[in-house]
Amino acid sequence: SYHFLFKIYVHLKEGSGADGLDVLKNKPQLHSMVAKSLCQNASGKNYIIFTGPSITSLNLFEEFEKQEIYCCGLLSTRKSDCTGLPPSMLNNSATPQSRGQYRIRMKGNMSLICWYNKGHFRFLTNAYSPIQQGVIIKRKSGEIPCPLAVEAFAAHLSYICKYDDKYSKYFISHKPNKTWQQVFWFAISIAINNAYILYKMSEAYHVTRYSRAQFGERLVKELLGLEDTSPTH
């Protein structure tokens, strides 16, 4: 038999206190705080962290670099903290551009890349040299040249897309009013999906081969004490 034991702690307070959600929502540094917390054990290991627009910022990347943590992130002029970045790189060029063209500005090990592919995409990185070439492969368009940082980001972003494609329909759809309850059910959904991934990697999967729906039903029954969990199962 197999059993999954996990604990989930959700500590978010409604209201306007020092640790209340109302205060945190109004802090532009909130996403950076979360990133620092998640990466607190990565210092000195030369890891590369890939970030979305809400986390990508020059200040955060420079702080991580001091800890020997390197970054590659998608930058958005609307969602990202663009403090310290050259305004000329944040404005779209009026001159028509071909797919694959890009501009680069550097400061020390940090590179700001503006790459064009049916639209302008900006990347901030200190993990890849801007002169290293990469390629994005599209089914209809073929190969599109790009800096290696863009290729690496696209490759790692695909992990998230694959996860969403496979498991997003299994997220618990219950939407309570309280924010901490929303976070709790979201965390439960992720925990169950991740448990299924671990199950598929285990020897038990080769015996029973439950689908995601069957696994979820079995897990709920076990948690409620409604399932016979004898070793023969």
Short mmCIF file of C-alpha atoms in Angstrom, two decimals, residues 60-214:
data_model
loop_
_atom_site.label_atom_id
_atom_site.label_comp_id
_atom_site.label_asym_id
_atom_site.label_seq_id
_atom_site.Cartn_x
_atom_site.Cartn_y
_atom_site.Cartn_z
CA LEU A 60 16.48 41.75 -6.65
CA PHE A 61 18.79 40.20 -9.25
CA GLU A 62 21.77 42.19 -7.96
CA GLU A 63 20.97 41.10 -4.41
CA PHE A 64 20.75 37.46 -5.50
CA GLU A 65 24.04 37.74 -7.40
CA LYS A 66 25.81 38.70 -4.16
CA GLN A 67 24.56 35.37 -2.77
CA GLU A 68 25.82 33.49 -5.87
CA ILE A 69 22.28 32.98 -7.12
CA TYR A 70 21.82 33.92 -10.76
CA CYS A 71 18.63 34.91 -12.55
CA CYS A 72 16.85 35.09 -15.85
CA GLY A 73 13.50 36.82 -15.93
CA LEU A 74 10.83 38.14 -18.23
CA LEU A 75 10.39 41.89 -17.79
CA SER A 76 7.16 43.84 -18.20
CA THR A 77 6.98 47.64 -18.21
CA ARG A 78 3.53 47.30 -16.60
CA LYS A 79 4.09 44.56 -14.00
CA SER A 80 7.82 44.71 -13.20
CA ASP A 81 9.83 47.04 -10.98
CA CYS A 82 11.89 48.80 -13.67
CA THR A 83 13.89 50.96 -11.25
CA GLY A 84 17.46 51.51 -12.49
CA LEU A 85 16.83 50.24 -16.02
CA PRO A 86 17.51 52.47 -19.07
CA PRO A 87 14.27 54.08 -20.34
CA SER A 88 15.46 53.74 -23.94
CA MET A 89 15.21 49.95 -23.62
CA LEU A 90 11.73 50.10 -22.15
CA ASN A 91 10.19 51.91 -25.12
CA ASN A 92 9.22 50.03 -28.27
CA SER A 93 11.18 50.95 -31.38
CA ALA A 94 9.21 52.89 -34.00
CA THR A 95 11.27 51.25 -36.74
CA PRO A 96 9.69 48.03 -38.09
CA GLN A 97 11.63 45.00 -36.92
CA SER A 98 12.06 41.46 -38.20
CA ARG A 99 11.36 38.43 -36.03
CA GLY A 100 14.48 37.46 -34.12
CA GLN A 101 16.03 40.94 -33.98
CA TYR A 102 17.12 42.17 -30.56
CA ARG A 103 18.85 45.00 -28.70
CA ILE A 104 21.09 44.65 -25.64
CA ARG A 105 22.27 46.93 -22.85
CA MET A 106 24.73 45.71 -20.23
CA LYS A 107 25.78 46.78 -16.75
CA GLY A 108 28.49 44.56 -15.30
CA ASN A 109 27.19 40.98 -15.51
CA MET A 110 23.62 42.16 -15.99
CA SER A 111 22.05 42.22 -19.44
CA LEU A 112 18.77 43.74 -20.54
CA ILE A 113 17.58 42.16 -23.78
CA CYS A 114 14.76 43.48 -25.96
CA TRP A 115 13.82 40.71 -28.42
CA TYR A 116 11.20 40.97 -31.15
CA ASN A 117 8.85 38.11 -32.08
CA LYS A 118 5.46 39.44 -33.22
CA GLY A 119 5.88 41.85 -30.34
CA HIS A 120 8.60 43.12 -28.01
CA PHE A 121 9.78 40.84 -25.22
CA ARG A 122 12.27 42.00 -22.60
CA PHE A 123 14.51 39.79 -20.50
CA LEU A 124 16.83 40.64 -17.63
CA THR A 125 19.62 38.20 -16.82
CA ASN A 126 23.00 37.79 -15.20
CA ALA A 127 23.11 34.04 -15.88
CA TYR A 128 23.76 34.07 -19.63
CA SER A 129 26.08 36.05 -21.87
CA PRO A 130 24.06 38.17 -24.33
CA ILE A 131 26.44 37.22 -27.15
CA GLN A 132 25.61 33.52 -26.81
CA GLN A 133 23.17 32.56 -29.53
CA GLY A 134 20.10 30.39 -29.14
CA VAL A 135 17.03 29.52 -31.16
CA ILE A 136 13.29 29.22 -30.63
CA ILE A 137 11.65 26.48 -32.68
CA LYS A 138 8.09 27.08 -33.85
CA ARG A 139 6.03 24.43 -35.61
CA LYS A 140 4.85 26.82 -38.33
CA SER A 141 7.61 29.43 -38.44
CA GLY A 142 10.61 27.14 -38.07
CA GLU A 143 13.67 28.43 -36.23
CA ILE A 144 13.73 31.98 -34.88
CA PRO A 145 17.14 33.28 -33.72
CA CYS A 146 17.42 34.70 -30.22
CA PRO A 147 19.95 35.16 -27.40
CA LEU A 148 20.59 32.02 -25.34
CA ALA A 149 18.84 33.61 -22.35
CA VAL A 150 15.57 33.74 -24.30
CA GLU A 151 15.87 30.09 -25.34
CA ALA A 152 16.62 29.01 -21.77
CA PHE A 153 13.68 30.96 -20.37
CA ALA A 154 11.30 29.50 -22.96
CA ALA A 155 12.52 25.97 -22.18
CA HIS A 156 11.92 26.34 -18.45
CA LEU A 157 8.61 28.12 -18.95
CA SER A 158 7.39 25.04 -20.81
CA TYR A 159 7.51 23.04 -17.56
CA ILE A 160 4.83 25.31 -16.12
CA CYS A 161 2.74 25.09 -19.30
CA LYS A 162 2.90 21.29 -19.29
CA TYR A 163 1.87 21.17 -15.63
CA ASP A 164 -1.08 23.49 -16.29
CA ASP A 165 -2.16 21.54 -19.36
CA LYS A 166 -2.18 18.24 -17.47
CA TYR A 167 -3.52 19.20 -14.06
CA SER A 168 -5.30 22.58 -14.17
CA LYS A 169 -8.70 20.87 -14.60
CA TYR A 170 -8.15 19.06 -11.28
CA PHE A 171 -7.80 22.21 -9.21
CA ILE A 172 -10.53 22.57 -6.59
CA SER A 173 -13.00 25.11 -7.98
CA HIS A 174 -14.45 26.17 -4.62
CA LYS A 175 -14.06 29.96 -4.29
CA PRO A 176 -14.67 31.14 -0.70
CA ASN A 177 -14.70 34.83 0.17
CA LYS A 178 -11.83 34.73 2.63
CA THR A 179 -8.39 35.03 1.01
CA TRP A 180 -6.76 32.56 3.41
CA GLN A 181 -9.40 29.97 2.45
CA GLN A 182 -8.67 30.51 -1.26
CA VAL A 183 -4.96 30.02 -0.60
CA PHE A 184 -5.70 26.91 1.47
CA TRP A 185 -7.75 25.17 -1.25
CA PHE A 186 -5.22 26.19 -3.89
CA ALA A 187 -2.43 24.64 -1.78
CA ILE A 188 -4.50 21.47 -1.31
CA SER A 189 -4.97 21.21 -5.09
CA ILE A 190 -1.24 21.56 -5.74
CA ALA A 191 -0.42 19.04 -3.00
CA ILE A 192 -2.76 16.41 -4.50
CA ASN A 193 -1.47 16.99 -8.04
CA ASN A 194 2.13 16.74 -6.85
CA ALA A 195 1.28 13.59 -4.88
CA TYR A 196 -0.02 12.04 -8.10
CA ILE A 197 3.22 12.94 -9.90
CA LEU A 198 5.21 11.24 -7.12
CA TYR A 199 2.88 8.24 -7.33
CA LYS A 200 3.56 7.93 -11.07
CA MET A 201 7.29 7.91 -10.30
CA SER A 202 6.90 5.13 -7.71
CA GLU A 203 6.76 1.36 -8.15
CA ALA A 204 3.10 1.38 -7.05
CA TYR A 205 2.10 2.99 -10.35
CA HIS A 206 3.34 -0.02 -12.32
CA VAL A 207 0.98 -2.20 -10.27
CA THR A 208 -2.23 -0.17 -10.12
CA ARG A 209 -1.86 2.54 -12.82
CA TYR A 210 -4.54 4.86 -11.44
CA SER A 211 -5.53 7.81 -13.59
CA ARG A 212 -5.46 11.28 -12.01
CA ALA A 213 -9.23 11.09 -11.38
CA GLN A 214 -9.01 7.60 -9.88
#
